[in-house]
Coordinates of C-alpha atoms in Angstrom, one line a residue:
X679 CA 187.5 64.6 255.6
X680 CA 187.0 67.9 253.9
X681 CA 189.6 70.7 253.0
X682 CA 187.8 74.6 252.5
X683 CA 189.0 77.6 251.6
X684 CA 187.3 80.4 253.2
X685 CA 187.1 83.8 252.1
X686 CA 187.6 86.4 255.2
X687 CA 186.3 89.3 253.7
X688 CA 182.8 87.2 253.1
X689 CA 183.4 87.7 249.3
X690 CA 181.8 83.8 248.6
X691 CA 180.9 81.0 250.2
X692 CA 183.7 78.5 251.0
X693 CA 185.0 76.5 248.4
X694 CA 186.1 72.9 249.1
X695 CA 189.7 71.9 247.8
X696 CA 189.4 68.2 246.4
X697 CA 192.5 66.2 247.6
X698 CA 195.2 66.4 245.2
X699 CA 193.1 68.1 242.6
X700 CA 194.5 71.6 241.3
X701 CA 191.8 74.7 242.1
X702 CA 192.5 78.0 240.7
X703 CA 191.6 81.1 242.3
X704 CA 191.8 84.4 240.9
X705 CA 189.5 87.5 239.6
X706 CA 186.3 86.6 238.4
X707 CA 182.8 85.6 239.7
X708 CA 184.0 82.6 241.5
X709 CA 185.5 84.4 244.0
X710 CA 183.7 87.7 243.2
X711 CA 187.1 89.8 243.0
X712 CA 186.7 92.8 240.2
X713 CA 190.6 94.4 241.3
X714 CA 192.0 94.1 237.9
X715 CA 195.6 93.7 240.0
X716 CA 194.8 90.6 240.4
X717 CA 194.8 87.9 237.4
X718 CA 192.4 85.8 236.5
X719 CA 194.3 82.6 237.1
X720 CA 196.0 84.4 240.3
X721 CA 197.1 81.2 242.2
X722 CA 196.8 77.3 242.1
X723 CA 195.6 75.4 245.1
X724 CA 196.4 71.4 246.0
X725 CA 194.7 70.4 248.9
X726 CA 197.3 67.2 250.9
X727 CA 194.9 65.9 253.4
X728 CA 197.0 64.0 255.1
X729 CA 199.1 66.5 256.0
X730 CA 196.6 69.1 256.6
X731 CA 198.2 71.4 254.7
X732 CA 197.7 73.3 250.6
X733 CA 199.9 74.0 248.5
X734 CA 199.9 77.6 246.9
X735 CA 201.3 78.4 243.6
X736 CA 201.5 81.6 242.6
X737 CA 200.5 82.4 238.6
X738 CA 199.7 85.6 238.4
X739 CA 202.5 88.9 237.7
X740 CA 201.5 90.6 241.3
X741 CA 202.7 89.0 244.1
X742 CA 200.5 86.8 246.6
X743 CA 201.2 85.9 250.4
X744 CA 201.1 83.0 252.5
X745 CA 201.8 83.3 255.7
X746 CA 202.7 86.9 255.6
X747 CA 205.5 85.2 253.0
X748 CA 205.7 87.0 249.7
X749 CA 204.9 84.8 246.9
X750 CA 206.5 85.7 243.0
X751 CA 205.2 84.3 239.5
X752 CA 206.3 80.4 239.4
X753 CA 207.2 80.2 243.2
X754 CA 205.0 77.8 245.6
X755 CA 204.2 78.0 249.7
X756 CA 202.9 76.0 251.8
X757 CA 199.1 77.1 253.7
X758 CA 198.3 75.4 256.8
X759 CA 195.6 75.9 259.4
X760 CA 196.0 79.1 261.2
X761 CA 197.9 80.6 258.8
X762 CA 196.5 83.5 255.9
X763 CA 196.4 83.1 251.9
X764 CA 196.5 87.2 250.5
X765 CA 195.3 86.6 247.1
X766 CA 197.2 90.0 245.9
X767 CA 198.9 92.7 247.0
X768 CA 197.8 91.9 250.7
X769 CA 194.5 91.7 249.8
X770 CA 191.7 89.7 249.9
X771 CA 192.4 87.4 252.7
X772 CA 191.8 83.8 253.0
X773 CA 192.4 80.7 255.3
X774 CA 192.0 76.9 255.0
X775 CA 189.9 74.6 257.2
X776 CA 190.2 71.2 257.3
X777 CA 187.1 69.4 258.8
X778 CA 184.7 65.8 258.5
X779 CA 182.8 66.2 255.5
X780 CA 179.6 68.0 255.6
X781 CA 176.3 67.6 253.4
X782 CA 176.9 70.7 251.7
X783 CA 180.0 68.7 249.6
X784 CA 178.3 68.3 246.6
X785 CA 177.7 72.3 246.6
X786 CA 181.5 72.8 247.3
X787 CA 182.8 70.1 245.2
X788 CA 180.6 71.5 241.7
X789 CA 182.6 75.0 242.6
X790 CA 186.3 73.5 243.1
X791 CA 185.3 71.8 239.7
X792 CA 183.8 75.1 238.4
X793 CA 187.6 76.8 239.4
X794 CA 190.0 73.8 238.4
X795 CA 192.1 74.7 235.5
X796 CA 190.2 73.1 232.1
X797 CA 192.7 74.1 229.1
X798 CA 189.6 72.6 226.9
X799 CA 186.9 75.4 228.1
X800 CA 189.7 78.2 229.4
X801 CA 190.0 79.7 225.6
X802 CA 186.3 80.5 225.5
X803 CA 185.9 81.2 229.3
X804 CA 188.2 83.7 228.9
X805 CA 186.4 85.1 225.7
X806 CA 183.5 85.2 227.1
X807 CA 185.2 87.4 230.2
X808 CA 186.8 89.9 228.2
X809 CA 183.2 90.6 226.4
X810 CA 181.8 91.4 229.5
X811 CA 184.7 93.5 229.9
X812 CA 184.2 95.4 227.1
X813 CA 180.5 96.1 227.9
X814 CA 181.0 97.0 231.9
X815 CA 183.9 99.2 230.8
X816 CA 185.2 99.1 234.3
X817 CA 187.6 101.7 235.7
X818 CA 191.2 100.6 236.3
X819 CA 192.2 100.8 240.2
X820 CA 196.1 101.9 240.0
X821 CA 198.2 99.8 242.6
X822 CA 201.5 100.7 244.4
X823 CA 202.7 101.1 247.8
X824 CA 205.1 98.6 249.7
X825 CA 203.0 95.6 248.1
X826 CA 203.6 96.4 244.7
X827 CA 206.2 93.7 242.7
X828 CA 209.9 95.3 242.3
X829 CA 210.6 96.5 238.8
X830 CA 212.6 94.2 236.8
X831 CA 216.2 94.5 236.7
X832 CA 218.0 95.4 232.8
X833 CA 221.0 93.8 231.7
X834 CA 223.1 95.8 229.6
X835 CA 222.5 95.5 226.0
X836 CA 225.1 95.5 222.9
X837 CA 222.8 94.7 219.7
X838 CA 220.1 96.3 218.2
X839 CA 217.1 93.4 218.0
X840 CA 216.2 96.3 214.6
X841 CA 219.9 95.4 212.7
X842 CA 219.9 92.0 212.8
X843 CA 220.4 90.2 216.2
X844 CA 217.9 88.4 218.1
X845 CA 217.5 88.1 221.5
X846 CA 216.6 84.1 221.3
X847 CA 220.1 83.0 222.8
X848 CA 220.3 85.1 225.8
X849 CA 220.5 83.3 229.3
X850 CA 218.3 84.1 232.5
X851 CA 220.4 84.7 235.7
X852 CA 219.8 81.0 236.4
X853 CA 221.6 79.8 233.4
X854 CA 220.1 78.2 230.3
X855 CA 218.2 80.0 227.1
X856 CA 215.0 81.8 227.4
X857 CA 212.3 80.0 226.3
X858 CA 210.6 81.3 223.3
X859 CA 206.9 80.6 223.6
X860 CA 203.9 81.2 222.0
X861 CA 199.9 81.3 221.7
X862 CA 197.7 80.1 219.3
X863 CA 197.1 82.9 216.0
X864 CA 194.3 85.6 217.4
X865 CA 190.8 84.5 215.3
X866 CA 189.6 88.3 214.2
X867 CA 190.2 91.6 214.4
X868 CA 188.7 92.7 218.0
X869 CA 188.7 96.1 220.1
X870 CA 188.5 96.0 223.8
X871 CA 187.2 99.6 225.2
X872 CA 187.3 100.3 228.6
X873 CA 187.9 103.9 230.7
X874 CA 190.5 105.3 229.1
X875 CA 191.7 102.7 227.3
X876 CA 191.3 101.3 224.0
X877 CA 192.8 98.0 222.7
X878 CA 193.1 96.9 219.1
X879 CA 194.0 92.8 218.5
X880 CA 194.5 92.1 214.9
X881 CA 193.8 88.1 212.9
X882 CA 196.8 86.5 213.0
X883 CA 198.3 88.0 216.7
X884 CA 200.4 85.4 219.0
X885 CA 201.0 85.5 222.3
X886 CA 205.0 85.8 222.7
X887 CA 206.8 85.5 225.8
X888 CA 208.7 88.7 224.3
X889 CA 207.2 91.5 222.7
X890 CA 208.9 94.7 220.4
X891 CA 207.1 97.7 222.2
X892 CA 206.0 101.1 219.7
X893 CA 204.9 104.5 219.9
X894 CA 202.8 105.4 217.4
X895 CA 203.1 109.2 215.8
X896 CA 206.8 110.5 215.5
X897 CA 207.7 106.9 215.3
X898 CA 205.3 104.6 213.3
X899 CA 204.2 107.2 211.7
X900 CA 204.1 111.1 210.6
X901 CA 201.7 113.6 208.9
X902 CA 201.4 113.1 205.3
X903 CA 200.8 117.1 205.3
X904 CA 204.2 117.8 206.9
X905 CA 202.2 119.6 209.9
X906 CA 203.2 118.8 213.5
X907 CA 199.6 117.7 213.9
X908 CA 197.1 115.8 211.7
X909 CA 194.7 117.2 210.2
X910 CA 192.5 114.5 209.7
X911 CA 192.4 111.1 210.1
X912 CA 193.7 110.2 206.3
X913 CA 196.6 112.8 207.6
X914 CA 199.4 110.4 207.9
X915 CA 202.5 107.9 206.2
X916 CA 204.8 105.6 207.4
X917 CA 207.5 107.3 208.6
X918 CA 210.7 105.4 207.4
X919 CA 210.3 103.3 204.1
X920 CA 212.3 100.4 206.3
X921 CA 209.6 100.6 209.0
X922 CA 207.2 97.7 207.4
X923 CA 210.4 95.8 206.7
X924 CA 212.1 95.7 210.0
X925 CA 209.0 94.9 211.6
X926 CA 208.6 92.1 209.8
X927 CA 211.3 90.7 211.0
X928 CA 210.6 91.0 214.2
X929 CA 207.5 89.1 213.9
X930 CA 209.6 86.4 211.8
X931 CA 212.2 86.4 215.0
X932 CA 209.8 85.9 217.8
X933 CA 208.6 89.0 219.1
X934 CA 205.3 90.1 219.4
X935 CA 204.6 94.1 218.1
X936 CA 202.9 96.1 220.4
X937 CA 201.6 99.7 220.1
X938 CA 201.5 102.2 223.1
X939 CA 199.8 105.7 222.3
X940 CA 198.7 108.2 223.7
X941 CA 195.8 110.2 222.7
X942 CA 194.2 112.7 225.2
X943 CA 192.4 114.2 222.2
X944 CA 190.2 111.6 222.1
X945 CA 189.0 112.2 225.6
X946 CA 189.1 115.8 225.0
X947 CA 186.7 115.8 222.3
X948 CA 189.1 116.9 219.8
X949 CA 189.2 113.5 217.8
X950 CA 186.6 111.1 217.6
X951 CA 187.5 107.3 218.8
X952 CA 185.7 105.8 216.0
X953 CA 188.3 108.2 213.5
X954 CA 191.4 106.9 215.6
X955 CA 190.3 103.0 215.8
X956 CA 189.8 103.5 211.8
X957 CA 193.0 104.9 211.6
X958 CA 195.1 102.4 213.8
X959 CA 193.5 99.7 212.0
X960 CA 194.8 101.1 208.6
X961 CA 198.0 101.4 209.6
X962 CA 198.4 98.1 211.1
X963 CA 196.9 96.5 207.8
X964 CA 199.4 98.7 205.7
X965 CA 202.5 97.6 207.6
X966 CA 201.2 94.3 206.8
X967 CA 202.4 92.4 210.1
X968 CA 199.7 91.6 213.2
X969 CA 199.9 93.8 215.8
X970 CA 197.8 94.7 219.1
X971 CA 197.5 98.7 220.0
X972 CA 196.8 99.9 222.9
X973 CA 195.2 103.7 223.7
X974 CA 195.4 105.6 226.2
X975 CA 192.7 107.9 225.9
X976 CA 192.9 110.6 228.6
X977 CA 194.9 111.5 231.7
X978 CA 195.3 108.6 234.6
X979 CA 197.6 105.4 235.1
X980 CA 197.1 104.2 231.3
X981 CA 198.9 107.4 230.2
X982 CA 202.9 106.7 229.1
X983 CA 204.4 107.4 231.1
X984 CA 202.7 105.4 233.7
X985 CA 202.6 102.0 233.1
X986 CA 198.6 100.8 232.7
X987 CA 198.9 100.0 229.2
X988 CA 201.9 97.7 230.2
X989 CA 200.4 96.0 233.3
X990 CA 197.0 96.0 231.1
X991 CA 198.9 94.0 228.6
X992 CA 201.0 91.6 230.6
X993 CA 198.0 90.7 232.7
X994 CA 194.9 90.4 230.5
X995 CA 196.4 91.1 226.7
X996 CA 199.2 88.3 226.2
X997 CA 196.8 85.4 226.7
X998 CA 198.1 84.3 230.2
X999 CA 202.1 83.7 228.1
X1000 CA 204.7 85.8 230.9
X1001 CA 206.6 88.6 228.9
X1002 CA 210.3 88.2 229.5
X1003 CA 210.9 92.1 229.6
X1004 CA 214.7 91.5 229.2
X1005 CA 214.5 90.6 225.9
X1006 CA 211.7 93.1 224.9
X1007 CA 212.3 96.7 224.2
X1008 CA 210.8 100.1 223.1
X1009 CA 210.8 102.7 220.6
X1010 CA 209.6 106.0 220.7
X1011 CA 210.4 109.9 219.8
X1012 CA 209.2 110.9 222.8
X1013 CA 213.0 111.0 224.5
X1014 CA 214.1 113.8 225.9
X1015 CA 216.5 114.8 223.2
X1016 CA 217.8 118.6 223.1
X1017 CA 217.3 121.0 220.3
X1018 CA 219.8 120.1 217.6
X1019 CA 220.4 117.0 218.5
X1020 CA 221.2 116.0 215.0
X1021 CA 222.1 118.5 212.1
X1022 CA 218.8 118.1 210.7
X1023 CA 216.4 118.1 213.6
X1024 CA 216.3 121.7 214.9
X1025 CA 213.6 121.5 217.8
X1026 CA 214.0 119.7 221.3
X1027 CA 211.7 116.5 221.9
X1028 CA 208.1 117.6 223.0
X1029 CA 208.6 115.4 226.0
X1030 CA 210.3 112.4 227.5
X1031 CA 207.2 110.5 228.0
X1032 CA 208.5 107.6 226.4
X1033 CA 211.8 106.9 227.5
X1034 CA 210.0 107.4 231.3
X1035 CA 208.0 104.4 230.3
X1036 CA 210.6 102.7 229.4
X1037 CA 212.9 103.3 232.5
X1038 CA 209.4 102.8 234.9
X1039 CA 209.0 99.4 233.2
X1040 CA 212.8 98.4 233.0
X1041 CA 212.6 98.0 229.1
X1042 CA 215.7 98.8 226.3
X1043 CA 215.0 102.1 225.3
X1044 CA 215.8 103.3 221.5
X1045 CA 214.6 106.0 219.5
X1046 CA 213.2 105.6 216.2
X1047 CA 216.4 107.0 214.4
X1048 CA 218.6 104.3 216.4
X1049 CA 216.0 101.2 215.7
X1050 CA 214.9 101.7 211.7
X1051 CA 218.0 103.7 210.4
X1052 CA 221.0 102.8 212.8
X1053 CA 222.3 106.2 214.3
X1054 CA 224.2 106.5 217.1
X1055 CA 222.8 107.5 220.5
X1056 CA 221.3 111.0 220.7
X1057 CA 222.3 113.4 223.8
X1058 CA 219.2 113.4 226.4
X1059 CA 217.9 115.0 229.3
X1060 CA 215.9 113.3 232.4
X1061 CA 213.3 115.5 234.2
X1062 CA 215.4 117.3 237.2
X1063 CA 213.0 115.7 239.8
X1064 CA 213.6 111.5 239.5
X1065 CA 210.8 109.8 242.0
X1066 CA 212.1 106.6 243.1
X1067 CA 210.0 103.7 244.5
X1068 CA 212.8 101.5 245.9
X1069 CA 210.0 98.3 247.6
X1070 CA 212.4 97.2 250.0
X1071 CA 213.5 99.7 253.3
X1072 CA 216.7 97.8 253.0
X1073 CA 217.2 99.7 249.2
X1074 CA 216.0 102.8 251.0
X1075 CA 218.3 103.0 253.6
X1076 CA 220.9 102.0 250.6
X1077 CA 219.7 104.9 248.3
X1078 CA 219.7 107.1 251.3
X1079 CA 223.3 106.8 252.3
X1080 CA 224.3 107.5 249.1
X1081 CA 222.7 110.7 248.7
X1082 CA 223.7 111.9 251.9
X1083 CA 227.6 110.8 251.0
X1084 CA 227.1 113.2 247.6
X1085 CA 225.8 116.0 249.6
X1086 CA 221.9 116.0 249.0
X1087 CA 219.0 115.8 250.7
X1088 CA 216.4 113.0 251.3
X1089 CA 212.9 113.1 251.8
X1090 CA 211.5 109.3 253.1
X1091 CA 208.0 109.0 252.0
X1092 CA 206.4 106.1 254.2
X1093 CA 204.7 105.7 257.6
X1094 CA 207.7 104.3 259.6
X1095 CA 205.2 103.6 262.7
X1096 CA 207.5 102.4 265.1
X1097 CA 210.9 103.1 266.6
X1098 CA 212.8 100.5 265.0
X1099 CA 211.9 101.5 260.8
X1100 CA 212.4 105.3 262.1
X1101 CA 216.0 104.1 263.6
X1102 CA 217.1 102.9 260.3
X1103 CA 217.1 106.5 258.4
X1104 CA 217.6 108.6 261.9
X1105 CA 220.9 106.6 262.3
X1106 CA 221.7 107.4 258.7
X1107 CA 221.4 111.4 259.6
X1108 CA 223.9 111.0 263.2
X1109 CA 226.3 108.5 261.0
X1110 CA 226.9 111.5 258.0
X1111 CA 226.5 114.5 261.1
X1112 CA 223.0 116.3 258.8
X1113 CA 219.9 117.2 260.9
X1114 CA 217.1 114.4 260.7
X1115 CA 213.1 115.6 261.1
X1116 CA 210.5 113.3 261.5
X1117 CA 207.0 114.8 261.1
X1118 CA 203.8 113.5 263.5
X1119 CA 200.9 113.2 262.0
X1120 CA 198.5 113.5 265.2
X1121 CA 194.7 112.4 263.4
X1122 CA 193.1 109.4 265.4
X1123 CA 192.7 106.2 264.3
X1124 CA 188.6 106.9 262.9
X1125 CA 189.7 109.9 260.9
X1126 CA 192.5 107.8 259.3
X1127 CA 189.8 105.3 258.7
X1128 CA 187.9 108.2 257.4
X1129 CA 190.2 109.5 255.2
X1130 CA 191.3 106.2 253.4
X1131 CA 187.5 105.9 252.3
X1132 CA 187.5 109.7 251.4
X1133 CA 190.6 109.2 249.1
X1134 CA 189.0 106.2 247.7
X1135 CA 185.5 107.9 246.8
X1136 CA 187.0 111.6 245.6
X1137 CA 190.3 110.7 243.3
X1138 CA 190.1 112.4 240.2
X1139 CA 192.0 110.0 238.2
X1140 CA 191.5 106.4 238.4
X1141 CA 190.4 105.7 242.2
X1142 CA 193.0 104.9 245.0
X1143 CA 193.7 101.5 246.1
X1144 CA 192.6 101.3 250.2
X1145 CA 194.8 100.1 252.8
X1146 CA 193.3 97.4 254.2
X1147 CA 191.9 96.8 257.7
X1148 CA 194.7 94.9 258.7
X1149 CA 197.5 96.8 257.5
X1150 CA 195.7 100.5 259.4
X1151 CA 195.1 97.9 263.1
X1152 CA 199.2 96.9 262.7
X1153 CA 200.0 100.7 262.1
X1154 CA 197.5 101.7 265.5

C-alpha cells in the first residue's frame, strides 16, 4: 500500500507519506509555496495505514485546516480520504490518497525523505534558505481577513521586567511555569535585506521563547547634537546612562532584545542604508549585549504600527523557538503622551506609533521613562478612530451590542452572503429599536473574479492576499 499527499493547486507532484514516518510540509521548494504566511516547517504529517488515515500537526504561528477544522500551533487533526489539508490561512489545498503501491515509489519515497524533519541538516538547510532570501529580496504578501490567527490575549501586569522582576515564574492558563527555552548562540554578525525590510543578527544572539522588544531613536538612543534629528550618522548617544545596564540584565534573565525601527528616510533617499546598518551595528556593539534589529525601511505592513517586523520575527527570525508574547514586552517614545506630560517635557509625542504596535500585537507597553528610570505612568491619547478586527462573528455580534447599548453606531465590514450571518447583526438593530442598512453589491461573479486579480496586481503597498477559488464559488 501507498499513502500520497496531493497538492490541488498542481503546485508538485504528489509526495508519498511513509507509514509512521514524520513528513513536514511547509514553504519552500518542496512544495513550491513562496507565501511567506506560511512557515517553513508549517505542519507534520504521519501517515497510519491501517487506518487509512494522517495525522496533521500543526507547527507553524498561522493556523492550518483539516477538514474545514481550524488547526493552532501544537494542536493535531486527523486527514482522511475525502477530506481537505489547507496548509495556511485556507490556502493551498491538499488531500491524501491511499492506494497499491506504484513504480513511481522510489521517486515519492527520496521526496518524503527530502521533507522529513533531520535536526542534523535543518541548521544549515535553513542557512542556506535565508541566503537565497537575502538575494531574491522577495516582497512580503500582508495577510488578514477571517483566516488570520486571533491576537493574543494580555494578562494584566504588576512588575516592571526593567526593576528587577522576571517573568520566569509566571503560569499559562493551563497551569504550570512557562518554559524558558533557548537556541544555540548566532555564529556572526549577519544582515538579511529584503523589500522594505532590513534585519541585523549579532555573534552571540539566542533564540528565546520571550523576547524584550525596543524602539530605537527617542528610546535607545538620542542625538548627540541635541537636535530633534541627526545630523549624521555619528549624530547620536545612548540615551539613559542605565540603558546598557538594564539591558544586560535582561539578557542575563532570559529574554532576547529585539529592535523595531522605523526609517522611511532610508527609502526616501534621505539616508543611505549602508550609513544606518553602520550605525545600528555601533550601537549594538556599544551597549555591549547581542541583539537582532529589524528596519522598516518605507511605508507598507513592516512599518510600526503594523505588525511585519513582528510576524517577520516570530516566523523566520527566532530560529523556529515560539515567542511567549505574555511574558515579552515593548518600549518605545512613540506613545501618545500629551504636551507637558512631565514638568520637563514640553512637547506632545510625535505619534503613537508604538504603543499601536504594541496593543495590535497584544504586548506590555512602557515608555522609556517607565522601563530605564522608573516613573509612573504618563497621561495618553489613542487615535479617535480604533479599527477592530474581532476573527470570530460571534465577538462581532458581542462588540456590536455593546456599542449599540452606549449609543453609537456600527459599521460591519464583511460579506455576510446569506441570510443567516446578515440575521445575526439585523436582529441586533430590531432588539436595541436603531435602523439597520445592508448595502448590495450587484457586480457578477466574473467581475468579482476580475477584481480580486486587479487588487492583487495594482496594490501600492505590499500586494493583496487573493481569496481563493473556493472561498469566491461558496460566496456565489
Amino acid at each position: 500500500m501507498e499513502c500520497v499527499i496531493v497538492s490541488e493547486d498542481g503546485l508538485h507532484d504528489p509526495i508519498i507519506l511513509p507509514e509512521n514516518t514524520p513528513v513536514v510540509l511547509g514553504r519552500g521548494p518542496g512544495t513550491r509555496i513562496t507565501d511567506r504566511k506560511c512557515g517553513r516547517r508549517q505542519v507534520e504529517l504521519v501517515a497510519d495505514y491501517r487506518n487509512k488515515s494522517v495525522r496533521v500537526k500543526q507547527l507553524g504561528m498561522n493556523p492550518s485546516s483539516v477538514g474545514g477544522r481550524s488547526l493552532e500551533p501544537g494542536l493535531e487533526a486527523t486527514l482522511r480520504e475525502g477530506e481537505t489539508l489547507h496548509v495556511v490561512n485556507g490556502l493551498y489545498p491538499h488531500t491524501v490518497r491511499f492506494a497499491p503501491s506504484s513504480p513511481s515509489g522510489a521517486k515519492g519515497q527520496q521526496q518524503a525523505a527530502d521533507l522529513a524533519p533531520d535536526p542534523g541538516h535543518q541548521e544549515a538547510q535553513e542557512e542556506e534558505e535565508e541566503e537565497e532570501e537575502e538575494e531574491v529580496m522577495r516582497p512580503r504578501t500582508p495577510g488578514g481577513g477571517e483566516d488570520s490567527p486571533e491576537p493574543a490575549r494580555k494578562r494584566p501586569r504588576t512588575e516592571n521586567p526593567g526593576h528587577g522582576s522576571s517573568s520566569g515564574d509566571e503560569e499559562e492558563a493551563g497551569g504550570g511555569p512557562i518554559p524558558e527555552v533557548a537556541g544555540q548562540p548566532w555564529p556572526q554578525d549577519k544582515w538579511i535585506k529584503e523589500t522594505k525590510l532590513l534585519v541585523f543578527t549579532k555573534k552571540g544572539v539566542r533564540a528565546r521563547s520571550k523576547f524584550a522588544g525596543f524602539d530605537i531613536d527617542g528610546t535607545i538612543i538620542t542625538t548627540r547634537s541635541g537636535k530633534v534629528f541627526p545630523t549624521g550618522p555619528d549624530d547620536w548617544r545612548i540615551l539613559y546612562p542605565e540603558i546598557p545596564r538594564k539591558l544586560k540584565e535582561l539578557a542575563q534573565d532570559g529574554y532576547k532584545i529585539v529592535f523595531f525601527t522605523n526609517q522611511r528616510g532610508i527609502s526616501r533617499g534621505k539616508l543611505r542604508p549602508q550609513d544606518f546598518q553602520a550605525k545600528a551595528e555601533a550601537i549594538v556593539t556599544r551597549l555591549g549585549v547581542p541583539i537582532q534589529v529589524y528596519v522598516a525601511t518605507g511605508l507598507g505592513f513592516y512599518r510600526k504600527p503594523m505588525l511585519g517586523m513582528l510576524d517577520h520575527f516570530r516566523e523566520q527570525g527566532n530560529e523556529g523557538v515560539k515567542i511567549d508574547l505574555e511574558s515579552s514586552f515593548y518600549v518605545g517614545d512613540a506613545a501618545g503622551r500629551p504636551a507637558n506630560w512631565a514638568p520637563d517635557r514640553k512637547k506632545k509625542d510625535f505619534s503613537c506609533s508604538d504603543r499601536l504596535f504594541s496593543l495590535n500585537a497584544g504586548l506590555t507597553f512602557y515608555t522609556p521613562e517607565e522601563f530605564f528610570m522608573g516613573w509612573k505612568k504618563p497621561p495618553f491619547q489613542l487615535p479617535e478612530f480604533d479599527p477592530d478586527t474581532l476573527g470570530s462573528w460571534q465577538k462581532c455580534v458581542t462588540v456590536c451590542e455593546a456599542a449599540l447599548r452606549d449609543g453609537k453606531r456600527v459599521a460591519i465590514d464583511n460579506t455576510n452572503p446569506d441570510l443567516e450571518s446578515r440575521s445575526r447583526y439585523t436582529d441586533c438593530a430590531r432588539k436595541a429599536g436603531v435602523p439597520c442598512r445592508c448595502f448590495l453589491f450587484t457586480t457578477c461573479f466574473e467581475q468579482a473574479k476580475h477584481n480580486n486579480r486587479f487588487r492583487e496586481m495594482t496594490s501600492t503597498v505590499l500586494g493583496h492576499v487573493p481569496v481563493n477559488e473556493m472561498v469566491m464559488n461558496s460566496c456565489r
